[in-house]
Amino acid sequence: MERRNSKKMLVIGLVLLFLGAGATLVVSANRAWADNFDSYTDGQLLDGTSDDGGWKGWGNAPAAAGMVTSAQFRSAPFSNQIWVVSDNVHEYDGYTSGHWVYTAWQYIPNDFTGMSYFILLSAYDDAGATNVWNVQVNFDADTNLVTSEMDSNTVPLIKGQWNQIRCDIDLDSDYLAIYYADMLIVEKTWSETYDGTGGGPMEIAAVDLWSNGASPVYYDDMSLSPAGAELTCDAGGPYSGEENQAIQFTGFASGGSEPYTWYWTFGDGGSSTVQNPTHAYTTQGTYNVSLIVTDGASSTATDIATTTITEPQPLPLLEIGTITGGFGVTTSVKNTGEADATNVVWTINLDGKLVFLGKSSTDTIATLAFAGDEQIKAGFILGFGKTNIVVSATCDEGVTAELTKSAFVLGPIVLGVK
């Protein structure tokens, strides 16, 4: 605790002249809490005024505010920038039992300097003597490590992308697990407190985003939700296709509170706000596709899929040749495309009501080479009267062809094909 309190007193000393009363928004534990910072204005200081959604400076110090910014965001258009003297606090009320998941998405730029902190407290009284720190994780630019100060457990620091900080808190069984980018940092009892002294209350009281003099770090899409009810989404995939081909994307979401809103980015500058969009790429390559789902409580979930786009492949092109009559029906299937056609299934159908035999003939050409021309013939035909002759062909490559002619059947002879 000494390390934490000494640094806190330094910050409070710097901003003491600016202390003021701040409004605090408390949230009942019978519902989830979430903030994606998108309801504020660009450049707004989260310093404890009535329009700050419950955010304020540590000890009600306005100068310790975070700042709403569009410089970085996970869900457009804003995030909370924590930098230099920022010591941004949000209090909670009534979270004294149950199993909860606290989630915060964090972006640390590649040029980050200093050491910044993410903190959860089980007791908070505006910089008074009864504050209890349960989670204190630092992000160190010098060591490139993320460290739980309770036990010095570390995982690698990841810069230049959004990473999830997740705390699994079970107040009924006194359990805490802290994750960074899905890497487990530490498991311990919640009441143990970050420095191992123990005796902390069974409550989630506040979050503190502390800059500690470091360069900007960004937070977005923060939430406190009942375990098992947190919002999740799935972008499907992996997807593949060819240039200028419409690709069907499929999104899925569960948990949270409906209704859901959907936001896709396709990696080429394109985007969509429908659940299951289609999109065509004009250039070959591999693209990262992002799906962000926002629920009715403003919680968000994100999933990433990949799309691989290749140049269009040569395809066969099927045509039906001239249909002739006589004793039966004869024609051909031609491949005028640029690739072989495989498993070409052809049919010759006669729809005349008085065609008694040979109404339908079918067979398969295993391979029809490009520029190939294969003769096909119907079986024995017997009938009388007018008929349509419908010749069709399809292949494994998805190419089809069809040609229809009229004729007259006289016994086994087909006449007047036109």
XYZ file of C-alpha atoms in Angstrom:
418
model
C 0.000 0.000 0.000
C 2.862 2.401 0.678
C 3.846 2.604 -2.974
C 0.309 3.302 -4.076
C -0.467 5.900 -1.399
C 2.808 7.801 -1.860
C 2.150 8.198 -5.577
C -1.439 9.154 -4.928
C -0.422 11.871 -2.490
C 1.984 13.261 -5.100
C -0.810 13.519 -7.650
C -3.239 14.988 -5.124
C -0.641 17.526 -4.109
C -0.243 18.649 -7.705
C -3.964 19.202 -8.176
C -4.982 20.267 -4.660
C -5.822 23.808 -5.725
C -8.351 22.481 -8.198
C -10.420 20.327 -5.852
C -14.149 20.650 -6.257
C -17.378 18.817 -5.685
C -18.236 16.313 -8.384
C -21.393 14.444 -9.221
C -21.189 10.692 -8.767
C -23.365 8.298 -10.741
C -24.041 5.032 -8.928
C -25.437 1.963 -10.624
C -27.642 -0.641 -9.024
C -26.222 -4.161 -9.069
C -29.435 -5.568 -10.481
C -28.247 -4.588 -13.951
C -25.045 -4.349 -15.895
C -23.041 -1.139 -16.257
C -21.267 -0.108 -19.444
C -19.655 2.968 -20.979
C -18.308 3.239 -24.529
C -17.674 7.020 -24.189
C -19.638 7.707 -27.365
C -22.358 9.797 -25.700
C -19.871 12.526 -24.761
C -18.272 15.216 -26.935
C -14.779 15.221 -28.403
C -12.397 16.902 -25.961
C -14.790 16.673 -22.995
C -13.019 16.394 -19.642
C -14.454 13.668 -17.418
C -13.903 15.720 -14.280
C -17.017 15.098 -12.210
C -19.600 17.442 -13.693
C -23.177 16.279 -14.165
C -22.693 15.357 -17.838
C -19.665 13.103 -17.237
C -21.558 9.844 -16.654
C -20.193 9.395 -13.123
C -16.519 9.842 -14.062
C -14.401 12.181 -11.934
C -10.859 12.828 -10.793
C -9.384 10.977 -7.833
C -10.395 12.769 -4.655
C -12.836 14.887 -6.705
C -9.879 16.708 -8.267
C -10.989 18.130 -11.652
C -7.411 18.293 -12.909
C -7.165 14.480 -12.613
C -9.806 14.003 -15.305
C -9.655 11.740 -18.302
C -10.463 13.258 -21.686
C -12.896 12.040 -24.333
C -11.036 11.808 -27.632
C -11.372 10.623 -31.207
C -7.605 10.072 -31.484
C -8.193 6.359 -30.851
C -11.356 4.337 -30.438
C -12.454 0.732 -30.460
C -16.113 1.524 -31.042
C -16.494 4.769 -32.966
C -16.203 7.616 -32.377
C -14.600 8.128 -28.933
C -12.496 6.650 -26.129
C -11.187 7.895 -22.765
C -7.620 9.240 -22.892
C -5.615 8.798 -19.681
C -2.378 10.811 -19.663
C 0.098 12.767 -17.484
C -2.002 13.703 -14.387
C -5.149 11.716 -15.262
C -6.490 9.703 -12.322
C -10.005 8.974 -13.527
C -12.447 7.243 -11.160
C -15.919 5.760 -11.567
C -17.743 4.546 -8.454
C -20.271 1.693 -8.206
C -22.914 0.997 -5.593
C -24.640 -2.200 -4.522
C -22.227 -4.729 -6.018
C -21.873 -6.725 -2.784
C -22.649 -10.269 -3.930
C -22.754 -12.383 -7.043
C -20.352 -13.329 -9.807
C -19.260 -10.454 -12.058
C -17.007 -9.793 -15.028
C -15.311 -6.403 -15.332
C -14.086 -5.677 -18.862
C -12.067 -2.755 -20.209
C -10.489 -2.439 -23.644
C -7.157 -0.655 -23.651
C -4.968 0.789 -26.417
C -1.306 1.553 -25.713
C 0.451 3.319 -28.628
C 3.747 2.044 -29.983
C 5.519 5.199 -28.732
C 4.192 4.813 -25.176
C 6.475 6.043 -22.371
C 6.197 5.684 -18.602
C 4.072 3.388 -16.444
C 0.276 3.534 -16.365
C -2.207 1.703 -14.110
C -5.578 -0.086 -14.136
C -7.071 -0.381 -10.640
C -10.209 -1.808 -9.016
C -11.139 -1.002 -5.424
C -13.494 -2.665 -2.946
C -13.706 0.537 -0.888
C -13.320 4.129 -2.083
C -13.850 7.390 -0.198
C -12.360 10.109 -2.420
C -8.687 9.706 -1.444
C -9.481 9.114 2.215
C -7.939 6.648 4.627
C -10.257 3.698 3.977
C -9.569 3.027 0.303
C -8.909 -0.646 -0.464
C -7.084 -1.655 -3.663
C -7.919 -5.169 -4.902
C -6.578 -4.987 -8.456
C -3.514 -2.946 -9.314
C -1.986 -3.754 -12.689
C 0.760 -1.626 -14.222
C 1.795 -1.286 -17.859
C 5.508 -0.508 -18.113
C 7.054 0.941 -21.284
C 10.611 0.271 -20.077
C 10.180 -3.448 -19.395
C 7.380 -4.042 -21.929
C 5.565 -6.015 -19.235
C 2.128 -6.010 -17.660
C 2.492 -6.661 -13.928
C 0.082 -7.483 -11.130
C 1.626 -5.620 -8.198
C 0.071 -8.055 -5.736
C 2.513 -10.810 -6.619
C 4.717 -9.490 -9.464
C 3.180 -11.892 -11.996
C 3.811 -10.595 -15.514
C 2.671 -11.068 -19.102
C 4.023 -9.302 -22.220
C 2.805 -5.778 -22.952
C 1.149 -5.507 -26.377
C 1.262 -2.120 -28.104
C -0.427 -0.714 -31.156
C -3.720 -2.619 -30.858
C -6.772 -2.870 -28.629
C -6.432 -5.459 -25.856
C -8.980 -6.627 -23.320
C -8.441 -6.336 -19.569
C -10.847 -8.764 -17.885
C -11.401 -9.337 -14.181
C -13.481 -12.337 -13.117
C -14.840 -11.444 -9.673
C -16.936 -13.857 -7.582
C -17.987 -12.064 -4.413
C -19.829 -15.144 -3.132
C -16.772 -17.409 -3.217
C -14.158 -14.646 -2.697
C -12.380 -15.204 -6.020
C -10.525 -12.960 -8.469
C -8.799 -13.734 -11.771
C -7.134 -11.004 -13.850
C -6.572 -11.442 -17.597
C -4.800 -9.284 -20.167
C -5.312 -10.067 -23.868
C -6.716 -13.456 -22.760
C -3.505 -14.186 -20.806
C -4.034 -15.030 -17.130
C -1.975 -12.708 -14.935
C -3.039 -13.857 -11.472
C -5.685 -15.732 -9.481
C -6.317 -14.850 -5.838
C -9.060 -14.067 -3.355
C -10.849 -10.764 -3.916
C -10.596 -9.839 -0.220
C -6.831 -10.387 -0.233
C -6.238 -6.887 -1.733
C -3.508 -6.112 -4.220
C -0.694 -6.005 -1.636
C -1.649 -9.254 0.103
C -2.676 -7.681 3.412
C -6.214 -9.103 3.217
C -9.366 -7.931 4.902
C -10.915 -6.164 1.935
C -14.705 -5.887 1.812
C -16.743 -8.100 -0.492
C -17.778 -5.302 -2.797
C -16.909 -3.760 -6.151
C -16.684 -0.066 -5.298
C -14.720 1.761 -8.004
C -12.436 1.634 -11.010
C -9.424 3.928 -11.264
C -7.546 4.655 -14.497
C -4.287 6.223 -13.313
C -1.715 7.710 -15.669
C 1.088 8.101 -13.118
C 2.708 10.684 -15.414
C 2.803 8.376 -18.446
C 2.050 9.273 -22.046
C -1.508 8.702 -23.341
C -3.260 5.364 -22.869
C -6.810 4.887 -24.183
C -9.782 2.988 -22.728
C -13.019 2.071 -24.476
C -16.011 -0.254 -24.180
C -15.840 -0.744 -20.419
C -18.474 -2.885 -18.702
C -19.434 -4.636 -15.481
C -21.763 -7.556 -16.184
C -23.039 -10.684 -14.427
C -20.815 -13.651 -15.271
C -22.262 -15.729 -18.075
C -24.415 -12.837 -19.255
C -21.666 -10.822 -20.881
C -22.124 -9.953 -24.522
C -20.258 -12.105 -27.048
C -20.248 -12.126 -30.831
C -18.956 -14.238 -33.705
C -17.928 -12.919 -37.116
C -17.925 -16.390 -38.688
C -15.323 -17.223 -41.301
C -12.724 -17.687 -42.451
C -14.098 -16.378 -45.730
C -12.717 -16.650 -49.248
C -13.603 -15.548 -52.728
C -12.389 -13.880 -55.878
C -12.016 -10.286 -56.961
C -15.390 -8.552 -57.475
C -17.282 -11.566 -56.127
C -20.025 -10.816 -53.573
C -19.135 -12.629 -50.338
C -21.784 -13.380 -47.719
C -20.757 -12.559 -44.136
C -22.648 -13.958 -41.147
C -22.735 -12.349 -37.704
C -23.930 -13.859 -34.418
C -24.364 -12.377 -30.930
C -25.511 -13.682 -27.551
C -25.738 -12.432 -23.990
C -25.988 -8.817 -22.985
C -29.335 -7.128 -23.510
C -31.141 -6.792 -26.804
C -31.528 -5.053 -29.187
C -28.146 -5.491 -30.829
C -26.572 -3.141 -33.338
C -23.976 -4.388 -35.809
C -20.906 -2.732 -37.263
C -18.655 -4.534 -39.752
C -15.405 -3.273 -41.217
C -14.035 -5.314 -44.098
C -10.390 -4.272 -44.071
C -10.532 -2.408 -47.381
C -12.321 0.725 -46.203
C -15.787 -0.775 -46.571
C -18.269 -1.175 -43.722
C -21.827 -2.307 -43.010
C -24.403 -1.991 -40.239
C -26.517 -5.069 -41.023
C -26.150 -8.427 -39.295
C -25.405 -10.520 -42.385
C -23.943 -8.270 -45.093
C -22.427 -9.025 -48.479
C -19.249 -7.343 -49.663
C -17.055 -7.551 -52.765
C -13.314 -6.853 -52.862
C -11.638 -5.376 -55.929
C -8.087 -6.467 -55.099
C -6.657 -9.839 -54.158
C -5.113 -10.280 -50.721
C -5.916 -11.272 -47.135
C -8.159 -8.936 -45.157
C -9.001 -8.724 -41.458
C -12.748 -8.381 -41.019
C -14.000 -6.912 -37.738
C -17.479 -7.235 -36.243
C -18.463 -5.006 -33.316
C -21.822 -5.692 -31.676
C -23.334 -3.178 -29.257
C -26.228 -4.200 -27.028
C -29.040 -2.236 -25.434
C -26.885 -1.378 -22.408
C -24.058 -0.028 -24.626
C -21.828 -3.022 -23.898
C -19.775 -4.099 -26.895
C -18.209 -7.308 -28.144
C -15.774 -7.736 -31.010
C -14.674 -10.643 -33.165
C -12.177 -10.809 -36.010
C -12.323 -13.032 -39.087
C -10.142 -13.247 -42.185
C -11.079 -13.067 -45.837
C -8.746 -14.340 -48.554
C -9.329 -12.899 -52.018
C -7.722 -14.403 -55.119
C -7.672 -13.499 -58.782
C -10.611 -14.865 -60.775
C -9.892 -18.398 -61.926
C -10.449 -19.409 -65.565
C -13.838 -21.039 -66.010
C -15.420 -23.275 -68.612
C -18.307 -21.918 -70.671
C -20.904 -24.410 -71.837
C -23.005 -24.093 -74.965
C -25.581 -26.385 -76.533
C -24.980 -27.066 -80.219
C -27.512 -27.358 -83.028
C -30.408 -29.690 -82.210
C -31.339 -32.060 -85.037
C -34.095 -34.633 -85.400
C -34.558 -37.767 -87.410
C -34.535 -41.094 -85.627
C -34.168 -39.501 -82.208
C -32.585 -36.205 -81.139
C -28.926 -35.368 -81.608
C -26.973 -32.312 -80.435
C -23.672 -31.467 -78.733
C -22.261 -29.808 -75.637
C -19.450 -27.368 -76.340
C -16.922 -25.843 -73.952
C -16.001 -22.393 -75.272
C -14.411 -21.227 -72.013
C -10.815 -21.134 -70.755
C -10.767 -24.190 -68.484
C -11.873 -27.805 -68.524
C -15.402 -28.623 -67.369
C -15.722 -31.610 -65.056
C -18.688 -33.926 -64.533
C -20.836 -32.330 -67.200
C -24.355 -33.677 -66.645
C -26.563 -33.303 -69.717
C -30.263 -34.000 -70.246
C -32.563 -34.089 -73.263
C -36.234 -33.717 -72.352
C -39.318 -33.852 -74.566
C -42.481 -32.450 -72.988
C -45.057 -33.594 -75.563
C -48.141 -35.188 -73.992
C -48.147 -38.013 -76.525
C -44.455 -38.883 -76.260
C -44.578 -42.405 -74.870
C -40.907 -43.443 -74.912
C -37.708 -41.438 -74.641
C -39.196 -38.402 -72.875
C -35.922 -37.913 -70.963
C -32.327 -38.956 -71.526
C -29.341 -38.060 -69.350
C -25.666 -38.905 -68.983
C -22.385 -37.472 -67.697
C -19.260 -36.360 -69.527
C -16.412 -36.849 -67.062
C -14.243 -34.096 -68.550
C -15.005 -31.694 -71.360
C -11.770 -29.958 -72.271
C -11.787 -26.270 -73.102
C -12.552 -25.887 -76.833
C -14.074 -29.376 -76.639
C -17.269 -30.447 -78.446
C -19.031 -33.637 -77.327
C -21.945 -35.111 -79.279
C -24.901 -36.312 -77.223
C -28.002 -38.227 -78.307
C -31.354 -39.107 -76.815
C -32.459 -42.695 -76.532
C -35.199 -44.319 -78.581
C -38.220 -42.006 -78.941
C -41.785 -43.023 -79.751
C -44.756 -40.684 -79.840
C -47.040 -38.425 -81.786
C -47.643 -34.690 -81.900
C -46.005 -31.422 -80.996
C -43.276 -31.232 -78.372
C -40.601 -28.965 -77.001
C -37.074 -30.317 -76.875
C -35.135 -28.929 -73.912
C -31.397 -29.665 -73.789
C -29.450 -28.604 -70.690
C -25.986 -29.146 -69.262
C -24.287 -28.263 -65.973
C -20.828 -28.944 -64.525
C -19.034 -29.006 -61.184
C -17.678 -25.513 -61.825
C -21.211 -24.155 -61.550
C -21.651 -23.318 -65.230
C -24.906 -24.191 -66.985
C -26.319 -24.021 -70.500
C -29.771 -24.651 -71.943
C -31.416 -24.588 -75.355
C -35.095 -25.157 -76.252
C -36.521 -25.983 -79.685
C -39.959 -27.073 -80.910
C -40.559 -30.183 -83.042
C -43.134 -32.786 -84.126
C -42.903 -36.449 -83.215
C -44.213 -38.986 -85.687
C -43.664 -42.457 -84.328
C -39.881 -42.872 -83.850
C -39.074 -39.863 -86.012
C -38.575 -36.272 -84.830
C -39.458 -33.716 -87.502
C -39.401 -29.956 -88.003
C -36.934 -28.967 -85.291
C -36.902 -25.179 -85.103
